[in-house]
């Protein structure tokens, strides 16, 4: 039973970690090499990882998706999609994907004279499922060694921690004031009933014992 309990909590922690890792904004220092638009067919497995169609367009089983092709500082390829999130989830309220595509095109550079930029994004890259992180913004930085402090993530996680702490305190106070007294009353009533039942059973067994014939002398 203990292993089942720990497995449940481990699974819950994994789900929460995956949710926040996918949803919260991340920052990558990259060099933009090109931009393109591809026709993408969605399937059962990857449809959930894409936002709805851009604002003003109709969503469907396939559509054009803007891509931003980059190289990271470790010389690994990273491809980002560029889609509007609108007023859906995650709540980035992004409706300027066309403008972002233009900004990314203006920042294209080659290996000999690299222009390093910081791309803010959410989501994951998985080549097997054909999913890409969604770029939210792009801005130039002074070099590949720039460190971006994730202030938004810090504020969101601290706020969540405070909310969870307050909810736990409210639950403990509610349990102390409302639930524990009821459980104590139930326990006292159970003890009284058990004591009463024991007394009745003792008298009953004593009465039955009187029916037994006395040994002859």
Backbone as a chain_set.jsonl record, in Angstrom:
{"seq": "XXXXXXXXXXXXXXXXXXXXXXXXXXXXXXXXXXXXXXXXXXXXXXXXXXXXXXXXXXXXXXXXXXXXXXXXXXXXXXXXXXXXXXXXXXXXXXXXXXXXXXXXXXXXXXXXXXXXXXXXXXXXXXXXXXXXXXXXXXXXXXXXXXXXXXXXXXXXXXXXXXXXXXXXXXXXXXXXXXXXXXXXXXXXXXXXXXXXXXXXXXXXXXXXXXXXXXXXX", "coords": {"N": [[0.836, -1.209, 0.0], [2.0, 1.196, 0.735], [3.842, 1.58, -1.333], [2.113, 1.98, -3.455], [0.987, 4.405, -2.709], [3.244, 6.132, -2.77], [3.857, 5.888, -5.46], [1.645, 7.078, -6.627], [1.945, 9.767, -5.746], [4.416, 10.357, -6.923], [3.75, 10.146, -9.632], [1.902, 12.231, -9.782], [3.546, 14.45, -9.227], [5.229, 14.29, -11.45], [3.413, 14.826, -13.526], [2.68, 17.476, -12.889], [5.171, 18.76, -13.084], [5.75, 18.348, -15.812], [3.64, 19.766, -16.956], [4.137, 22.472, -16.149], [6.705, 22.788, -17.208], [6.222, 22.631, -19.924], [4.43, 24.754, -20.312], [5.325, 27.202, -19.117], [7.265, 30.163, -19.898], [10.351, 29.986, -21.73], [13.802, 30.752, -22.404], [15.952, 30.957, -25.131], [19.218, 31.288, -26.413], [20.083, 31.977, -29.604], [21.023, 31.655, -33.12], [19.507, 32.938, -35.888], [18.83, 31.295, -38.859], [17.119, 30.958, -41.038], [13.752, 31.423, -42.276], [10.562, 29.907, -42.791], [7.554, 28.618, -44.368], [5.473, 25.918, -43.869], [3.29, 23.276, -44.985], [1.284, 21.612, -42.822], [0.072, 18.542, -41.687], [-2.155, 17.537, -39.225], [-2.292, 15.057, -36.636], [-3.675, 12.499, -34.449], [-1.901, 12.378, -32.328], [-0.203, 14.636, -32.28], [-1.809, 16.867, -32.472], [-2.72, 18.162, -30.152], [-0.575, 19.631, -29.306], [-0.399, 21.923, -30.747], [-1.314, 25.316, -31.316], [-4.485, 27.005, -31.848], [-5.75, 27.988, -35.082], [-4.327, 30.922, -36.683], [-5.393, 34.22, -35.706], [-8.446, 35.164, -37.134], [-8.473, 33.177, -39.051], [-9.667, 29.916, -40.143], [-9.765, 26.972, -38.238], [-8.438, 23.673, -38.887], [-7.808, 20.303, -40.185], [-5.349, 20.462, -41.366], [-2.904, 22.973, -42.084], [-1.085, 25.977, -42.964], [2.02, 26.508, -41.395], [4.136, 28.685, -39.755], [7.675, 28.678, -39.542], [10.682, 29.095, -37.673], [13.975, 28.797, -38.214], [16.901, 27.867, -36.521], [20.235, 28.007, -35.02], [21.543, 26.854, -31.998], [23.68, 27.998, -29.264], [25.338, 25.88, -28.718], [25.689, 24.773, -31.156], [23.656, 23.151, -32.032], [20.753, 22.29, -33.888], [17.702, 24.063, -33.757], [14.291, 24.314, -34.175], [11.587, 26.477, -34.351], [8.07, 26.938, -34.104], [5.722, 29.406, -35.195], [3.054, 30.601, -34.064], [-0.162, 32.093, -33.513], [-1.535, 32.444, -30.253], [-3.804, 33.579, -29.378], [-6.679, 34.0, -27.351], [-6.62, 31.649, -26.066], [-5.277, 28.667, -24.492], [-1.818, 28.16, -23.881], [-2.054, 31.164, -21.828], [-0.861, 33.429, -23.434], [-1.732, 35.368, -25.127], [-1.03, 35.962, -27.747], [-1.062, 37.496, -30.844], [0.338, 38.336, -32.985], [1.85, 36.927, -34.89], [2.619, 37.217, -37.573], [4.045, 39.638, -37.56], [6.138, 38.873, -35.876], [7.381, 36.938, -37.453], [8.431, 38.53, -39.471], [10.246, 40.075, -37.998], [12.03, 38.051, -37.223], [13.036, 37.269, -39.719], [14.453, 39.542, -40.357], [16.596, 39.307, -38.686], [18.266, 37.339, -39.566], [21.347, 35.656, -39.875], [24.735, 34.632, -40.734], [27.294, 32.076, -40.2], [29.791, 33.253, -40.2], [29.469, 35.927, -39.449], [27.795, 36.151, -36.921], [24.564, 36.954, -35.602], [23.348, 37.15, -32.557], [20.42, 36.19, -30.861], [17.715, 36.331, -28.497], [15.224, 34.05, -28.035], [12.061, 33.867, -26.839], [9.966, 31.352, -25.722], [7.507, 28.679, -25.535], [6.749, 25.234, -24.844], [7.68, 22.055, -26.441], [10.248, 20.371, -28.356], [9.988, 17.771, -30.565], [11.049, 15.439, -32.703], [10.021, 13.026, -33.589], [7.237, 13.177, -33.179], [6.781, 15.406, -34.637], [6.575, 18.049, -33.517], [6.913, 21.421, -32.374], [8.469, 23.954, -30.359], [6.699, 26.937, -29.504], [7.386, 30.097, -30.632], [7.437, 33.148, -28.872], [8.478, 35.721, -28.624], [11.196, 37.694, -29.961], [14.435, 38.974, -29.575], [17.368, 40.978, -29.916], [20.623, 40.208, -28.575], [23.681, 40.818, -26.746], [25.621, 38.857, -27.058], [26.617, 35.328, -27.292], [26.884, 34.398, -24.717], [25.14, 35.537, -22.974], [23.053, 35.673, -20.127], [19.79, 34.969, -19.32], [17.537, 35.956, -16.949], [14.826, 34.219, -15.673], [12.392, 35.925, -14.891], [9.588, 35.987, -15.037], [8.84, 33.297, -14.682], [9.8, 32.892, -12.088], [8.195, 34.672, -10.59], [5.627, 33.628, -11.121], [5.8, 30.983, -10.085], [6.457, 31.5, -7.398], [4.166, 32.888, -6.616], [2.263, 30.851, -6.965], [3.219, 29.051, -5.035], [2.747, 30.513, -2.685], [-0.065, 30.698, -2.769], [-0.757, 27.956, -2.579], [0.293, 27.428, -0.051], [-1.346, 29.087, 1.557], [-3.853, 27.909, 1.051], [-3.425, 25.396, 2.186], [-3.06, 26.122, 4.877], [-5.627, 27.143, 5.409], [-7.128, 24.803, 5.078], [-6.108, 23.201, 7.172], [-6.914, 24.7, 9.411], [-9.69, 24.603, 9.042], [-10.089, 21.843, 9.303], [-9.252, 21.484, 11.945], [-11.14, 22.97, 13.353], [-13.656, 22.07, 12.536], [-13.783, 19.359, 11.549], [-12.16, 17.633, 13.166], [-13.337, 17.858, 15.844], [-15.817, 16.568, 15.35], [-14.979, 13.998, 14.642], [-13.812, 13.257, 17.062], [-16.086, 13.203, 18.703], [-17.465, 11.129, 17.459], [-15.68, 9.066, 17.967], [-15.795, 8.97, 20.789], [-18.481, 8.261, 21.107], [-18.406, 5.775, 19.911], [-16.746, 4.371, 21.673], [-18.367, 4.379, 23.96], [-20.556, 2.907, 23.027], [-19.271, 0.477, 22.496], [-18.456, -0.226, 25.069], [-20.955, -0.487, 26.295], [-22.016, -2.567, 24.761], [-20.265, -4.594, 25.488], [-20.891, -4.896, 28.181], [-23.557, -5.833, 27.969], [-23.138, -8.222, 26.577], [-21.633, -9.591, 28.459], [-23.495, -9.947, 30.56], [-25.336, -11.521, 29.19], [-23.874, -13.855, 28.549], [-23.395, -14.703, 31.162], [-25.953, -15.245, 32.021], [-26.61, -17.35, 30.299], [-24.838, -19.204, 31.252], [-25.996, -19.996, 33.618], [-27.767, -21.87, 32.872], [-26.51, -24.228, 32.609], [-26.132, -27.455, 33.846], [-25.497, -28.197, 37.246], [-22.614, -29.781, 38.58], [-22.858, -33.143, 39.769], [-22.743, -34.252, 43.18]], "CA": [[0.0, 0.0, 0.0], [2.885, 2.342, 0.785], [4.401, 1.762, -2.67], [1.049, 2.557, -4.274], [0.869, 5.814, -2.324], [4.391, 6.865, -3.299], [3.737, 5.895, -6.916], [0.641, 8.093, -6.952], [2.522, 11.102, -5.563], [5.455, 10.532, -7.945], [3.053, 10.396, -10.889], [1.328, 13.576, -9.708], [4.654, 15.407, -9.359], [5.676, 14.24, -12.85], [2.409, 15.526, -14.333], [2.792, 18.91, -12.626], [6.435, 19.232, -13.651], [5.605, 18.382, -17.266], [2.718, 20.85, -17.289], [4.804, 23.768, -16.019], [7.836, 22.835, -18.127], [5.691, 22.9, -21.259], [3.633, 25.979, -20.386], [6.03, 28.416, -18.711], [8.178, 30.671, -20.933], [11.775, 29.682, -21.663], [14.603, 31.658, -23.236], [17.08, 30.327, -25.817], [20.111, 32.152, -27.179], [20.23, 31.278, -30.881], [21.297, 32.414, -34.337], [18.474, 32.64, -36.88], [19.408, 30.963, -40.164], [16.119, 31.134, -42.093], [12.345, 31.247, -41.909], [9.814, 29.257, -43.869], [6.169, 28.237, -44.103], [5.227, 24.559, -44.338], [1.922, 22.758, -44.864], [1.382, 20.569, -41.811], [-1.111, 17.728, -41.409], [-2.213, 17.159, -37.821], [-2.806, 13.731, -36.335], [-4.21, 12.345, -33.098], [-0.866, 12.484, -31.312], [0.453, 15.939, -32.185], [-2.763, 17.977, -32.584], [-2.861, 18.861, -28.877], [0.596, 20.46, -29.065], [-0.451, 23.103, -31.605], [-2.346, 26.299, -31.004], [-5.515, 27.116, -32.863], [-5.328, 28.763, -36.255], [-4.095, 32.342, -36.43], [-6.593, 35.04, -35.569], [-9.105, 35.468, -38.402], [-8.464, 32.006, -39.925], [-10.456, 28.768, -39.697], [-8.948, 25.826, -37.849], [-8.753, 22.467, -39.635], [-6.905, 19.171, -40.015], [-4.035, 20.869, -41.849], [-2.791, 24.403, -42.355], [0.28, 26.48, -43.06], [2.637, 26.827, -40.114], [5.391, 29.428, -39.88], [8.8, 28.108, -38.798], [11.905, 29.88, -37.53], [15.089, 27.846, -38.127], [17.999, 28.492, -35.786], [21.296, 27.234, -34.398], [21.814, 27.255, -30.631], [25.08, 28.295, -28.994], [26.084, 24.616, -28.753], [25.683, 24.378, -32.571], [22.554, 22.233, -32.302], [19.631, 22.886, -34.614], [16.42, 24.195, -33.06], [13.258, 24.885, -35.038], [10.437, 26.981, -33.604], [6.889, 27.346, -34.848], [5.319, 30.779, -34.911], [1.588, 30.587, -34.153], [-0.936, 32.877, -32.553], [-2.243, 31.724, -29.187], [-5.094, 34.235, -29.158], [-7.113, 34.029, -25.963], [-6.69, 30.267, -25.607], [-4.245, 28.218, -23.565], [-1.475, 28.967, -22.705], [-2.565, 32.54, -21.939], [0.143, 34.407, -23.854], [-2.466, 36.404, -25.863], [-0.201, 36.301, -28.904], [-1.836, 37.659, -32.074], [1.207, 39.067, -33.913], [2.812, 35.989, -35.469], [3.137, 37.779, -38.83], [5.073, 40.608, -37.209], [7.286, 38.145, -35.329], [8.068, 36.31, -38.571], [9.195, 39.585, -40.129], [11.379, 40.399, -37.124], [12.988, 36.951, -37.3], [13.687, 37.35, -41.026], [15.386, 40.671, -40.335], [17.714, 38.954, -37.812], [19.005, 36.205, -40.139], [22.786, 35.874, -39.998], [25.476, 33.421, -41.059], [28.279, 31.651, -39.216], [30.95, 34.146, -40.181], [29.115, 37.148, -38.706], [26.539, 35.772, -36.26], [23.756, 37.884, -34.819], [22.718, 36.323, -31.533], [19.131, 36.694, -30.391], [17.019, 35.563, -27.459], [13.862, 33.678, -28.412], [11.196, 33.417, -25.753], [9.058, 30.345, -26.288], [7.002, 27.63, -24.661], [6.532, 23.983, -25.565], [8.757, 21.087, -26.62], [10.626, 19.931, -29.701], [10.026, 16.321, -30.695], [11.099, 15.131, -34.134], [9.174, 11.866, -33.889], [5.849, 13.638, -33.239], [6.737, 16.622, -35.461], [6.082, 19.184, -32.747], [7.915, 22.463, -32.224], [8.117, 24.999, -29.394], [6.083, 28.113, -30.125], [8.111, 31.332, -30.327], [6.583, 34.235, -28.403], [9.127, 36.986, -28.959], [12.605, 37.593, -30.329], [15.152, 40.236, -29.398], [18.812, 40.845, -30.058], [21.429, 40.222, -27.356], [25.05, 41.235, -27.015], [26.49, 37.741, -27.405], [26.084, 33.989, -26.984], [27.038, 34.067, -23.292], [24.161, 36.297, -22.185], [22.187, 34.868, -19.256], [18.462, 35.569, -19.152], [16.891, 35.56, -15.687], [13.387, 33.987, -15.946], [11.616, 36.61, -13.857], [8.175, 35.59, -15.119], [8.695, 31.986, -14.047], [10.013, 33.052, -10.645], [7.011, 35.307, -10.01], [4.489, 32.698, -11.213], [5.989, 29.862, -9.158], [6.346, 32.015, -6.033], [2.74, 33.16, -6.377], [1.611, 29.559, -6.797], [3.625, 28.498, -3.745], [2.021, 31.251, -1.642], [-1.471, 30.277, -2.831], [-0.85, 26.6, -2.034], [0.529, 27.527, 1.394], [-2.547, 29.646, 2.173], [-4.903, 26.898, 0.979], [-3.12, 24.36, 3.183], [-3.369, 26.686, 6.193], [-7.079, 27.204, 5.536], [-7.614, 23.444, 5.253], [-5.754, 22.747, 8.516], [-7.796, 25.385, 10.351], [-11.035, 24.046, 8.88], [-10.118, 20.5, 9.881], [-9.136, 21.588, 13.4], [-12.341, 23.56, 13.942], [-14.911, 21.442, 12.122], [-13.739, 17.913, 11.322], [-11.596, 16.918, 14.316], [-14.326, 17.674, 16.928], [-16.801, 15.56, 14.951], [-14.332, 12.687, 14.743], [-13.671, 12.943, 18.485], [-17.411, 12.82, 19.203], [-17.756, 9.801, 16.934], [-14.843, 8.12, 18.702], [-16.357, 8.808, 22.138], [-19.717, 7.494, 20.995], [-18.036, 4.389, 19.612], [-16.257, 3.763, 22.921], [-19.517, 4.137, 24.837], [-21.326, 1.8, 22.464], [-18.509, -0.754, 22.689], [-18.538, -0.574, 26.486], [-22.312, -0.94, 26.552], [-22.168, -3.886, 24.157], [-19.491, -5.545, 26.295], [-21.677, -5.184, 29.379], [-24.701, -6.677, 27.606], [-22.643, -9.554, 26.237], [-21.234, -10.24, 29.707], [-24.699, -10.391, 31.267], [-25.938, -12.596, 28.424], [-23.102, -15.086, 28.753], [-23.621, -15.135, 32.546], [-27.29, -15.85, 32.104], [-26.543, -18.656, 29.628], [-24.074, -20.12, 32.12], [-26.863, -20.514, 34.687], [-28.534, -22.985, 32.355], [-25.743, -25.446, 32.699], [-26.413, -28.271, 35.053], [-24.445, -28.221, 38.244], [-22.017, -31.13, 38.737], [-23.391, -33.935, 40.877], [-21.812, -34.574, 44.237]], "C": [[0.87, 1.257, 0.0], [3.48, 2.64, -0.583], [3.365, 2.377, -3.609], [0.893, 4.048, -3.983], [2.009, 6.637, -2.908], [4.349, 6.929, -4.821], [2.737, 6.954, -7.366], [1.23, 9.493, -6.851], [3.615, 11.379, -6.585], [4.832, 10.836, -9.303], [2.469, 11.802, -10.915], [2.407, 14.642, -9.881], [5.149, 15.451, -10.805], [4.709, 14.994, -13.757], [2.528, 17.041, -14.144], [4.066, 19.489, -13.227], [6.336, 19.354, -15.172], [4.714, 19.541, -17.699], [3.424, 22.204, -17.243], [5.988, 23.886, -16.973], [7.368, 23.137, -19.547], [5.101, 24.302, -21.357], [4.427, 27.243, -20.089], [7.026, 28.857, -19.788], [9.624, 30.28, -20.654], [12.509, 30.582, -22.649], [15.794, 30.887, -23.812], [17.893, 31.39, -26.54], [20.463, 31.415, -28.466], [20.667, 32.254, -31.977], [20.28, 31.997, -35.399], [19.138, 32.413, -38.233], [18.418, 31.15, -41.307], [14.731, 31.051, -41.474], [11.633, 30.611, -43.094], [8.377, 29.001, -43.423], [5.95, 26.847, -44.694], [3.754, 24.217, -44.165], [1.984, 21.544, -43.949], [0.044, 19.872, -41.634], [-1.069, 17.28, -39.961], [-2.753, 15.744, -37.677], [-3.243, 13.677, -34.882], [-3.173, 12.654, -32.036], [-0.288, 13.889, -31.19], [-0.515, 17.117, -32.214], [-2.834, 18.799, -31.301], [-1.718, 19.833, -28.631], [0.63, 21.709, -29.942], [-1.566, 24.028, -31.151], [-3.415, 26.268, -32.083], [-4.986, 27.945, -34.03], [-5.147, 30.226, -35.886], [-5.404, 33.117, -36.409], [-7.15, 35.413, -36.944], [-9.144, 34.308, -39.361], [-9.274, 30.874, -39.308], [-9.525, 27.613, -39.384], [-9.389, 24.585, -38.618], [-7.74, 21.376, -39.369], [-5.506, 19.462, -40.555], [-4.065, 22.364, -42.132], [-1.321, 24.764, -42.487], [0.783, 26.883, -41.674], [3.956, 27.544, -40.377], [6.463, 28.786, -38.996], [9.95, 29.101, -38.779], [13.041, 28.9, -37.282], [16.295, 28.531, -37.496], [19.079, 27.461, -35.448], [21.48, 27.761, -32.974], [23.306, 27.494, -30.439], [25.946, 27.039, -28.991], [26.087, 23.988, -30.146], [24.645, 23.315, -32.898], [21.416, 22.979, -32.996], [18.4, 22.943, -33.71], [15.45, 24.909, -33.979], [12.064, 25.27, -34.178], [9.273, 27.198, -34.568], [6.504, 28.746, -34.396], [3.821, 30.879, -35.131], [0.975, 31.541, -33.142], [-1.514, 31.952, -31.481], [-3.621, 32.331, -28.938], [-5.423, 34.317, -27.683], [-7.292, 32.617, -25.413], [-5.579, 29.966, -24.617], [-3.012, 27.807, -24.343], [-1.827, 30.444, -22.904], [-1.468, 33.561, -22.253], [-0.475, 35.547, -24.665], [-1.652, 36.898, -27.073], [-1.063, 36.354, -30.166], [-0.993, 38.311, -33.168], [2.242, 38.157, -34.558], [3.395, 36.5, -36.789], [4.25, 38.781, -38.556], [6.334, 39.909, -36.691], [8.073, 37.461, -36.433], [8.935, 37.324, -39.314], [10.419, 39.965, -39.306], [12.45, 39.316, -37.203], [13.738, 36.972, -38.634], [14.735, 38.46, -41.054], [16.636, 40.353, -39.515], [18.509, 37.759, -38.332], [20.481, 36.575, -40.284], [23.468, 34.558, -40.326], [26.545, 33.161, -40.008], [29.445, 32.621, -39.103], [30.691, 35.441, -39.413], [27.775, 36.918, -37.998], [25.877, 36.935, -35.528], [22.967, 37.06, -33.813], [21.446, 36.999, -31.024], [18.604, 35.781, -29.286], [15.592, 35.316, -27.918], [13.127, 33.181, -27.175], [10.135, 32.49, -26.343], [8.478, 29.489, -25.177], [6.841, 26.368, -25.502], [7.787, 23.159, -25.706], [9.04, 20.861, -28.092], [10.738, 18.415, -29.692], [9.951, 15.975, -32.18], [10.189, 13.973, -34.507], [7.711, 12.274, -34.046], [5.675, 14.859, -34.139], [6.077, 17.775, -34.716], [7.244, 20.138, -32.492], [7.502, 23.388, -31.079], [7.605, 26.229, -30.125], [6.813, 29.375, -29.686], [7.122, 32.435, -29.947], [7.162, 35.594, -28.762], [10.576, 36.723, -29.305], [13.24, 38.972, -30.149], [16.646, 39.985, -29.475], [19.488, 40.908, -28.69], [22.869, 40.501, -27.746], [25.97, 40.097, -27.43], [25.908, 36.415, -26.977], [26.136, 33.623, -25.506], [26.075, 34.828, -22.394], [23.286, 35.331, -21.381], [20.881, 35.63, -19.026], [17.848, 35.045, -17.852], [15.391, 35.403, -15.943], [12.499, 34.601, -14.869], [10.151, 36.182, -13.867], [7.948, 34.25, -14.431], [8.837, 32.086, -12.535], [8.768, 33.627, -9.983], [5.82, 34.345, -10.01], [4.618, 31.577, -10.191], [5.911, 30.314, -7.705], [4.892, 32.307, -5.678], [1.979, 31.862, -6.152], [1.954, 28.936, -5.455], [2.891, 29.186, -2.596], [0.558, 30.833, -1.601], [-1.648, 28.887, -2.231], [-0.637, 26.601, -0.526], [-0.708, 28.054, 2.111], [-3.694, 28.64, 2.147], [-4.674, 25.794, 2.014], [-3.422, 24.863, 4.592], [-4.877, 26.757, 6.417], [-7.658, 25.811, 5.769], [-7.317, 22.93, 6.654], [-6.645, 23.41, 9.563], [-9.219, 24.842, 10.269], [-11.131, 22.659, 9.51], [-10.069, 20.555, 11.4], [-10.43, 22.064, 14.044], [-13.602, 22.745, 13.662], [-14.857, 19.921, 12.07], [-13.253, 17.158, 12.553], [-12.59, 16.788, 15.471], [-15.378, 16.615, 16.598], [-16.211, 14.163, 15.073], [-14.133, 12.275, 16.197], [-15.004, 12.513, 19.085], [-17.787, 11.428, 18.722], [-16.942, 8.751, 17.683], [-15.371, 7.889, 20.106], [-17.635, 7.979, 22.092], [-19.426, 6.03, 20.712], [-17.548, 3.667, 20.854], [-17.407, 3.45, 23.868], [-20.331, 2.956, 24.335], [-20.603, 0.475, 22.665], [-18.574, -1.204, 24.151], [-19.915, -1.12, 26.849], [-22.533, -2.348, 25.993], [-21.424, -4.948, 24.963], [-20.252, -5.914, 27.559], [-22.855, -6.091, 29.083], [-24.248, -8.092, 27.312], [-22.208, -10.308, 27.498], [-22.438, -10.751, 30.479], [-25.357, -11.56, 30.541], [-25.196, -13.904, 28.623], [-23.259, -15.597, 30.18], [-24.968, -15.806, 32.706], [-27.302, -17.225, 31.45], [-25.814, -19.661, 30.502], [-24.937, -20.704, 33.226], [-27.685, -21.698, 34.201], [-27.793, -24.31, 32.479], [-26.039, -26.188, 33.997], [-25.228, -28.273, 35.965], [-23.878, -29.624, 38.36], [-22.59, -31.842, 39.954], [-22.315, -34.232, 41.901], [-21.738, -36.095, 44.418]], "O": [[0.537, 2.254, -0.641], [3.615, 3.802, -0.964], [3.704, 3.201, -4.459], [0.692, 4.852, -4.894], [1.783, 7.707, -3.474], [4.766, 7.928, -5.408], [2.955, 7.641, -8.364], [1.048, 10.314, -7.749], [3.739, 12.504, -7.068], [5.33, 11.686, -10.041], [2.528, 12.486, -11.936], [2.206, 15.623, -10.598], [5.454, 16.524, -11.326], [5.136, 15.719, -14.655], [2.484, 17.798, -15.113], [4.049, 20.574, -13.808], [6.784, 20.344, -15.75], [4.998, 20.215, -18.689], [3.324, 22.992, -18.183], [6.252, 24.97, -17.495], [8.06, 23.832, -20.291], [5.258, 24.967, -22.381], [4.22, 28.262, -20.749], [7.569, 28.02, -20.509], [10.065, 30.247, -19.505], [11.923, 31.103, -23.597], [16.547, 30.248, -23.078], [17.342, 32.275, -27.194], [21.073, 30.347, -28.423], [20.682, 33.472, -31.798], [20.209, 30.824, -35.763], [19.918, 33.246, -38.695], [18.821, 31.465, -42.427], [14.561, 30.666, -40.317], [12.048, 30.758, -44.244], [8.039, 29.151, -42.249], [6.21, 26.621, -45.876], [3.062, 24.785, -43.32], [2.656, 20.561, -44.26], [-0.988, 20.519, -41.454], [-0.075, 16.711, -39.511], [-3.562, 15.288, -38.485], [-3.191, 14.679, -34.169], [-3.515, 13.14, -30.958], [0.085, 14.297, -30.09], [-0.097, 18.255, -32.004], [-2.993, 20.018, -31.363], [-1.86, 20.763, -27.837], [1.592, 22.475, -29.885], [-2.612, 23.59, -30.672], [-3.27, 25.592, -33.101], [-3.903, 28.527, -33.956], [-5.726, 30.714, -34.916], [-6.393, 32.713, -37.021], [-6.425, 35.911, -37.805], [-9.785, 34.414, -40.407], [-9.537, 30.868, -38.106], [-8.614, 27.305, -40.153], [-10.563, 24.449, -38.963], [-6.917, 21.482, -38.459], [-4.564, 18.747, -40.212], [-5.123, 22.941, -42.386], [-0.434, 23.972, -42.169], [0.07, 27.512, -40.892], [4.793, 27.058, -41.138], [6.198, 28.402, -37.857], [10.167, 29.847, -39.734], [13.067, 28.238, -36.244], [16.666, 29.637, -37.888], [18.886, 26.251, -35.563], [21.564, 28.971, -32.764], [24.104, 27.227, -31.338], [27.151, 27.115, -29.232], [26.441, 22.82, -30.306], [24.741, 22.65, -33.93], [21.16, 24.15, -32.716], [18.099, 21.99, -32.992], [15.752, 25.982, -34.502], [11.589, 24.472, -33.37], [9.477, 27.596, -35.715], [6.922, 29.204, -33.333], [3.362, 31.197, -36.228], [1.52, 31.765, -32.061], [-1.927, 30.828, -31.766], [-4.498, 31.686, -28.363], [-4.571, 34.656, -26.861], [-8.009, 32.402, -24.435], [-5.015, 30.863, -23.99], [-3.141, 27.159, -25.381], [-1.888, 30.915, -24.039], [-1.182, 34.445, -21.446], [0.167, 36.576, -24.875], [-1.604, 38.093, -27.366], [-1.717, 35.372, -30.516], [-1.534, 38.786, -34.166], [3.387, 38.564, -34.754], [4.56, 36.235, -37.086], [5.277, 38.778, -39.235], [7.452, 40.301, -37.023], [9.301, 37.404, -36.37], [10.047, 37.005, -39.735], [11.505, 40.155, -39.853], [13.641, 39.622, -37.245], [14.942, 36.72, -38.672], [15.776, 38.327, -41.699], [17.639, 41.056, -39.633], [19.345, 37.218, -37.608], [20.819, 37.662, -40.753], [22.862, 33.492, -40.212], [26.688, 33.921, -39.05], [30.019, 32.787, -38.026], [31.605, 35.987, -38.795], [26.744, 37.432, -38.431], [26.542, 37.776, -34.923], [22.027, 36.355, -34.179], [21.409, 38.207, -30.791], [19.0, 34.622, -29.165], [14.838, 36.259, -28.162], [13.527, 32.199, -26.549], [9.492, 32.817, -27.34], [8.906, 29.566, -24.025], [6.802, 26.435, -26.73], [8.835, 23.509, -25.165], [8.201, 21.118, -28.956], [11.493, 17.844, -28.904], [8.927, 16.188, -32.83], [9.645, 13.936, -35.611], [7.02, 11.78, -34.937], [4.55, 15.299, -34.379], [5.141, 18.399, -35.218], [8.4, 19.724, -32.404], [6.309, 23.587, -30.85], [8.036, 26.521, -31.24], [6.854, 29.687, -28.496], [6.104, 32.629, -30.611], [6.435, 36.506, -29.156], [11.122, 35.667, -28.986], [12.662, 39.994, -30.52], [17.123, 38.903, -29.135], [19.001, 41.566, -27.771], [23.235, 40.432, -28.92], [26.988, 40.331, -28.082], [24.837, 36.365, -26.373], [25.509, 32.652, -25.083], [26.19, 34.763, -21.17], [22.839, 34.305, -21.894], [20.882, 36.783, -18.593], [17.666, 33.84, -17.683], [14.744, 36.353, -16.384], [11.927, 33.892, -14.041], [9.544, 36.031, -12.807], [6.982, 34.084, -13.687], [8.094, 31.448, -11.788], [8.332, 33.138, -8.941], [5.091, 34.255, -9.022], [3.651, 31.254, -9.502], [5.364, 29.601, -6.864], [4.443, 32.008, -4.571], [1.145, 31.778, -5.251], [1.087, 28.357, -4.801], [2.462, 28.529, -1.647], [-0.001, 30.633, -0.523], [-2.581, 28.657, -1.462], [-1.306, 25.864, 0.198], [-1.085, 27.529, 3.158], [-4.435, 28.529, 3.124], [-5.621, 25.318, 2.641], [-3.973, 24.127, 5.41], [-5.351, 26.458, 7.513], [-8.579, 25.652, 6.57], [-8.17, 22.292, 7.27], [-7.084, 22.751, 10.505], [-9.877, 24.645, 11.291], [-12.12, 22.333, 10.167], [-10.748, 19.782, 12.077], [-10.785, 21.626, 15.139], [-14.523, 22.737, 14.479], [-15.798, 19.259, 12.508], [-13.855, 16.16, 12.948], [-12.694, 15.704, 16.045], [-15.785, 15.851, 17.474], [-16.876, 13.246, 15.555], [-14.263, 11.099, 16.538], [-15.058, 11.575, 19.88], [-18.356, 10.636, 19.474], [-17.45, 7.675, 17.997], [-15.4, 6.753, 20.579], [-17.849, 7.104, 22.931], [-20.119, 5.146, 21.214], [-17.881, 2.503, 21.077], [-17.43, 2.396, 24.503], [-20.748, 2.104, 25.12], [-21.233, -0.539, 22.968], [-18.725, -2.391, 24.442], [-20.036, -2.082, 27.606], [-23.141, -3.203, 26.637], [-21.902, -6.074, 25.102], [-20.27, -7.074, 27.97], [-23.135, -7.016, 29.847], [-24.884, -9.056, 27.739], [-22.393, -11.522, 27.593], [-22.413, -11.867, 30.999], [-25.875, -12.479, 31.176], [-25.814, -14.946, 28.841], [-23.256, -16.809, 30.396], [-25.112, -16.796, 33.423], [-27.917, -18.159, 31.966], [-26.142, -20.848, 30.489], [-24.647, -21.792, 33.725], [-28.237, -22.448, 35.007], [-28.401, -25.38, 32.454], [-26.17, -25.604, 35.072], [-24.083, -28.343, 35.517], [-24.636, -30.587, 38.242], [-22.783, -31.248, 41.014], [-21.148, -34.435, 41.566], [-20.997, -36.579, 45.273]]}, "num_chains": 1, "name": "protein.A"}
